[in-house]
Short mmCIF file of C-alpha atoms and ligand atoms in Angstrom, two decimals:
data_model
loop_
_atom_site.label_atom_id
_atom_site.label_comp_id
_atom_site.label_asym_id
_atom_site.label_seq_id
_atom_site.Cartn_x
_atom_site.Cartn_y
_atom_site.Cartn_z
CA MET A 82 128.34 317.72 90.65
CA GLY A 83 129.12 314.65 92.66
CA GLY A 84 131.59 311.89 91.38
CA ALA A 85 135.58 312.05 91.92
CA ILE A 86 138.60 312.93 89.28
CA LEU A 87 141.83 310.45 89.24
CA VAL A 88 144.50 311.85 87.07
CA LEU A 89 147.04 309.84 86.00
CA SER A 90 150.36 311.09 84.70
CA GLY A 91 153.96 310.49 83.86
CA PRO A 92 156.31 310.04 80.87
CA SER A 93 155.04 308.28 77.48
CA GLY A 94 156.08 304.49 78.27
CA ALA A 95 155.60 304.99 81.81
CA GLY A 96 152.94 302.02 81.67
CA LYS A 97 149.88 303.97 82.16
CA SER A 98 147.72 302.39 79.83
CA THR A 99 149.03 299.17 81.01
CA ILE A 100 148.08 299.73 84.60
CA ILE A 101 144.51 301.08 83.80
CA HIS A 102 143.71 298.02 81.81
CA LYS A 103 144.85 295.44 84.48
CA SER A 104 142.76 297.12 87.08
CA GLU A 105 139.86 297.94 84.77
CA THR A 106 137.54 295.04 87.11
CA TYR A 107 139.34 296.05 90.29
CA ILE A 108 137.91 299.53 90.74
CA GLY A 109 134.39 299.62 90.26
CA GLU A 110 132.38 301.62 87.61
CA TYR A 111 134.37 304.29 86.44
CA TYR A 112 134.74 306.35 83.43
CA PHE A 113 138.07 306.49 81.45
CA SER A 114 138.10 310.28 79.82
CA ILE A 115 139.26 309.46 76.08
CA SER A 116 141.31 312.40 74.80
CA THR A 117 141.16 314.11 71.34
CA THR A 118 144.42 314.41 69.51
CA THR A 119 145.87 315.47 66.71
CA ARG A 120 148.81 312.60 66.22
CA LEU A 121 148.49 309.62 64.31
CA PRO A 122 147.05 306.84 65.10
CA ARG A 123 149.63 304.12 66.11
CA GLU A 124 148.92 300.90 64.63
CA GLY A 125 146.36 299.07 66.97
CA GLU A 126 144.95 302.36 68.10
CA GLU A 127 141.10 302.87 67.11
CA ASN A 128 139.25 306.01 67.10
CA GLY A 129 136.81 306.38 69.56
CA VAL A 130 138.43 303.70 71.87
CA ASP A 131 141.91 305.35 72.33
CA TYR A 132 141.70 308.50 71.36
CA TYR A 133 139.48 310.57 69.10
CA PHE A 134 141.78 310.88 66.35
CA VAL A 135 141.46 315.03 64.35
CA SER A 136 143.01 317.22 62.55
CA LYS A 137 144.77 320.24 63.78
CA GLU A 138 142.24 322.49 62.09
CA GLU A 139 139.25 320.48 63.63
CA PHE A 140 141.24 320.62 66.96
CA GLU A 141 141.07 324.32 66.78
CA GLU A 142 137.86 324.60 65.86
CA ASP A 143 137.12 322.63 69.39
CA ILE A 144 139.24 325.24 70.90
CA LYS A 145 137.63 328.17 69.96
CA ALA A 146 134.12 326.22 70.60
CA GLY A 147 135.08 326.04 74.14
CA GLN A 148 134.63 322.16 73.95
CA PHE A 149 137.69 321.60 76.13
CA LEU A 150 138.17 321.75 79.94
CA GLU A 151 141.99 321.56 79.30
CA TYR A 152 144.23 321.22 76.29
CA ALA A 153 147.96 321.04 75.54
CA THR A 154 150.61 320.86 73.45
CA VAL A 155 152.79 317.47 74.12
CA HIS A 156 155.33 316.04 71.93
CA GLY A 157 154.36 318.60 69.64
CA ASN A 158 151.25 317.83 69.41
CA TYR A 159 147.68 318.61 70.12
CA TYR A 160 146.02 316.64 73.31
CA GLY A 161 142.78 317.55 74.64
CA THR A 162 139.75 316.55 77.37
CA SER A 163 136.43 317.31 76.28
CA LEU A 164 134.11 318.99 78.96
CA LYS A 165 130.88 317.30 78.31
CA PRO A 166 131.49 313.41 78.77
CA VAL A 167 133.37 314.09 81.81
CA ALA A 168 130.57 316.88 83.24
CA LYS A 169 128.20 313.81 82.28
CA ALA A 170 129.92 311.56 84.17
CA LEU A 171 130.45 313.41 87.14
CA SER A 172 126.62 314.20 87.57
CA GLU A 173 126.06 310.05 87.70
CA ASN A 174 128.63 310.33 90.34
CA LYS A 175 131.19 308.06 88.50
CA LEU A 176 134.92 308.18 89.05
CA VAL A 177 136.33 309.81 86.13
CA ILE A 178 139.99 308.66 84.93
CA PHE A 179 142.42 310.90 83.11
CA ASP A 180 145.67 309.77 81.52
CA ILE A 181 146.92 313.51 80.70
CA ASP A 182 150.44 315.26 80.87
CA ILE A 183 151.76 317.32 83.67
CA GLN A 184 150.10 320.56 82.01
CA GLY A 185 146.92 319.35 81.99
CA HIS A 186 146.87 317.75 85.71
CA ARG A 187 147.75 321.46 86.60
CA LEU A 188 144.72 323.01 84.51
CA VAL A 189 142.37 320.33 85.92
CA GLU A 190 143.87 321.03 89.56
CA ALA A 191 143.60 324.84 88.97
CA LYS A 192 139.55 323.92 87.75
CA MET A 193 138.29 321.18 89.44
CA GLY A 194 140.96 320.83 92.43
CA ASP A 195 138.65 319.84 95.40
CA LEU A 196 137.70 316.63 93.31
CA VAL A 197 141.05 315.43 92.14
CA THR A 198 143.51 312.92 93.55
CA SER A 199 146.24 312.54 91.53
CA ALA A 200 149.18 309.83 90.54
CA PHE A 201 152.18 310.34 88.72
CA ILE A 202 153.72 306.96 87.36
CA THR A 203 157.40 306.37 86.50
CA PRO A 204 159.47 303.53 85.41
CA PRO A 205 162.80 303.01 88.23
CA THR A 206 164.87 304.99 85.61
CA LEU A 207 165.43 307.02 82.67
CA ALA A 208 167.32 303.98 81.07
CA GLU A 209 164.44 302.02 81.89
CA LEU A 210 161.92 304.22 80.51
CA LYS A 211 164.16 304.18 77.07
CA ARG A 212 164.06 300.30 77.12
CA ARG A 213 160.19 300.46 77.51
CA LEU A 214 159.63 302.82 74.95
CA TYR A 215 161.92 301.08 72.00
CA SER A 216 160.69 297.38 72.85
CA ARG A 217 157.05 298.73 72.65
CA SER A 218 157.89 299.44 69.02
CA THR A 219 155.30 301.47 68.61
CA ASP A 220 157.06 304.84 67.83
CA ASP A 221 160.24 305.49 65.49
CA LYS A 222 163.16 306.73 66.61
CA SER A 223 162.90 310.30 66.53
CA ILE A 224 159.71 310.35 68.25
CA ILE A 225 160.81 308.20 70.84
CA GLU A 226 164.07 309.96 71.77
CA LYS A 227 161.61 313.42 71.74
CA ARG A 228 159.86 311.57 74.45
CA VAL A 229 162.82 310.77 76.07
CA GLU A 230 163.71 314.30 76.22
CA ASN A 231 160.29 315.40 77.36
CA ALA A 232 160.19 312.97 80.40
CA LYS A 233 163.20 314.49 82.05
CA ASN A 234 161.56 317.51 82.40
CA GLU A 235 158.38 315.83 83.22
CA ILE A 236 159.84 313.74 86.00
CA LYS A 237 160.73 317.02 87.63
CA ALA A 238 156.64 318.06 88.60
CA ILE A 239 156.48 314.78 90.58
CA ASN A 240 156.05 316.81 93.85
CA GLU A 241 152.83 318.16 92.48
CA PHE A 242 151.04 314.71 92.92
CA ASP A 243 149.25 312.91 95.47
CA PHE A 244 150.75 309.54 94.78
CA VAL A 245 153.88 308.51 92.85
CA ILE A 246 153.60 304.85 91.55
CA ILE A 247 157.00 303.23 90.50
CA ASN A 248 156.47 301.10 87.77
CA ASP A 249 159.02 298.33 88.32
CA ASP A 250 157.08 295.31 89.34
CA ILE A 251 153.77 295.67 86.62
CA ASP A 252 151.45 293.47 89.56
CA LYS A 253 152.67 295.82 92.57
CA ALA A 254 152.15 298.78 90.53
CA THR A 255 148.77 298.15 89.51
CA GLU A 256 147.99 296.90 93.34
CA GLU A 257 148.87 300.33 93.97
CA PHE A 258 147.24 302.06 91.52
CA ILE A 259 143.83 300.25 92.37
CA THR A 260 144.28 301.31 96.21
CA ILE A 261 144.66 304.64 95.01
CA ALA A 262 141.80 304.49 92.67
CA ASN A 263 139.29 303.22 95.49
CA ALA A 264 140.53 305.77 97.69
CA SER A 265 140.15 308.96 95.42
CA ARG A 266 136.28 308.01 95.47
CA LEU A 267 135.85 308.51 98.99
CA LYS A 268 137.13 312.38 98.47
CA LEU A 269 134.71 314.70 99.42
CA SER A 270 134.04 317.71 97.53
CA GLU A 271 133.79 321.37 99.35
CA LYS A 272 130.38 321.40 98.62
CA GLU A 273 129.80 317.89 100.21
CA LEU A 274 132.10 318.31 102.86
CA LYS A 275 129.85 321.45 103.80
CA ASN A 276 126.64 319.75 103.31
CA LEU A 277 127.87 316.87 105.69
CA ILE A 278 128.82 319.50 108.66
CA VAL A 279 125.31 321.06 107.83
CA HIS A 280 123.46 317.32 108.52
CA TRP A 281 126.21 316.62 111.25
CA GLN A 282 124.95 319.93 113.11
CA ASN A 283 121.23 319.72 112.30
CA ASN A 284 120.93 316.10 114.35
CA PRO A 285 122.32 316.84 117.80
CA SER A 286 120.21 314.16 119.29
P1 LIG B 138 152.23 304.49 78.55
O1 LIG B 138 150.43 304.45 78.72
O2 LIG B 138 152.41 305.52 79.83
O3 LIG B 138 152.92 305.46 77.65
P2 LIG B 138 152.31 301.80 78.19
O4 LIG B 138 151.42 301.07 79.10
O5 LIG B 138 152.08 301.73 76.81
O6 LIG B 138 152.66 303.10 78.83
O7 LIG B 138 153.76 300.83 78.67
C1 LIG B 138 155.16 300.99 77.93
C2 LIG B 138 155.27 299.63 77.63
O8 LIG B 138 155.93 298.79 78.77
C3 LIG B 138 154.33 298.83 77.09
O9 LIG B 138 155.21 297.60 75.73
C4 LIG B 138 154.61 297.93 78.07
O10 LIG B 138 153.75 296.57 77.97
C5 LIG B 138 155.49 297.82 78.78
N1 LIG B 138 155.74 298.20 80.42
C6 LIG B 138 154.39 298.63 81.37
N2 LIG B 138 154.83 298.06 82.42
C7 LIG B 138 155.96 297.45 82.79
C8 LIG B 138 156.94 296.90 83.44
N3 LIG B 138 156.72 297.17 85.14
N4 LIG B 138 158.01 295.95 83.17
C9 LIG B 138 158.23 296.04 82.02
N5 LIG B 138 157.46 296.54 81.05
C10 LIG B 138 156.41 297.12 81.00
P1 LIG B 139 150.94 309.29 73.93
O1 LIG B 139 150.85 309.94 72.40
O2 LIG B 139 151.79 308.44 74.17
O3 LIG B 139 149.13 308.27 73.44
O4 LIG B 139 150.66 310.21 74.96
C1 LIG B 139 151.76 311.23 75.17
C2 LIG B 139 151.36 311.94 76.29
O5 LIG B 139 150.01 312.80 76.00
C3 LIG B 139 150.81 311.30 77.62
O6 LIG B 139 151.37 311.74 78.64
C4 LIG B 139 149.69 311.47 77.90
O7 LIG B 139 149.63 311.64 79.31
C5 LIG B 139 149.51 312.87 77.19
N1 LIG B 139 148.01 313.09 77.18
C6 LIG B 139 146.93 312.09 76.60
N2 LIG B 139 145.77 312.64 76.40
C7 LIG B 139 145.88 314.30 77.04
C8 LIG B 139 144.71 315.20 77.15
O8 LIG B 139 143.72 315.03 76.94
N3 LIG B 139 145.48 316.37 77.46
C9 LIG B 139 146.75 316.37 78.28
N4 LIG B 139 147.36 317.45 78.60
N5 LIG B 139 147.57 315.52 77.62
C10 LIG B 139 147.16 314.54 77.21
#
């Protein structure tokens, strides 16, 4: 497989979707991995665009069928990345972008580490995260509080990532993400490195 993987993680409300959206036209051709989830759609979210929204039973059938590259329970719901479209995009040498949690990042690293560049996105403080979750007004108080509680653990995994983006000023954070996304395409897999060495050695003069 060619291509490259860019994993973006960070607390819910950190600004991941906003940053990916704003970067769209500056990072070349890419495939954004649309996850499957058992959480209910928020107002304005579309099936097949933001997520594939399925029931718990459907999700568990997909687990049994081995459809997922990775999946995890996040904030009490299942979230997973389907293997097939990712493999297809990689075979077309595309950059594949994942917006997944820290558990998903660990699983993808374990399976495809040599293709992975990772970035953790966070607002400057917990207080600012809370403010953004409340001002986004897509979730009710109990859901927001659960996300805030989880964020306190998620931040502890920050050292597992190649890069950290402090999303204070949105334009600066977007610029940083664009730099990371474009650099992640230049990462060579072990196989590509081996081929390069062979090619280099076979052309002495
Ligand atoms: P995520 O995808 O990580 O859950 P979102 O992209 O939905 O987060 O952002 C959460 C909320 O914070 C949204 O209402 C968004 O408009 C807002 N937001 C994102 N970045 C900033 C920023 N730098 N300053 C202020 N608000 C922001
Ligand atoms: P939200 O419900 O706010 O859209 O997402 C909640 C959390 O689930 C975020 O941290 C997001 O990155 C994570 N997430 C979304 N899709 C996946 C996925 O396919 N796998 C994993 N492991 N986490 C995901």
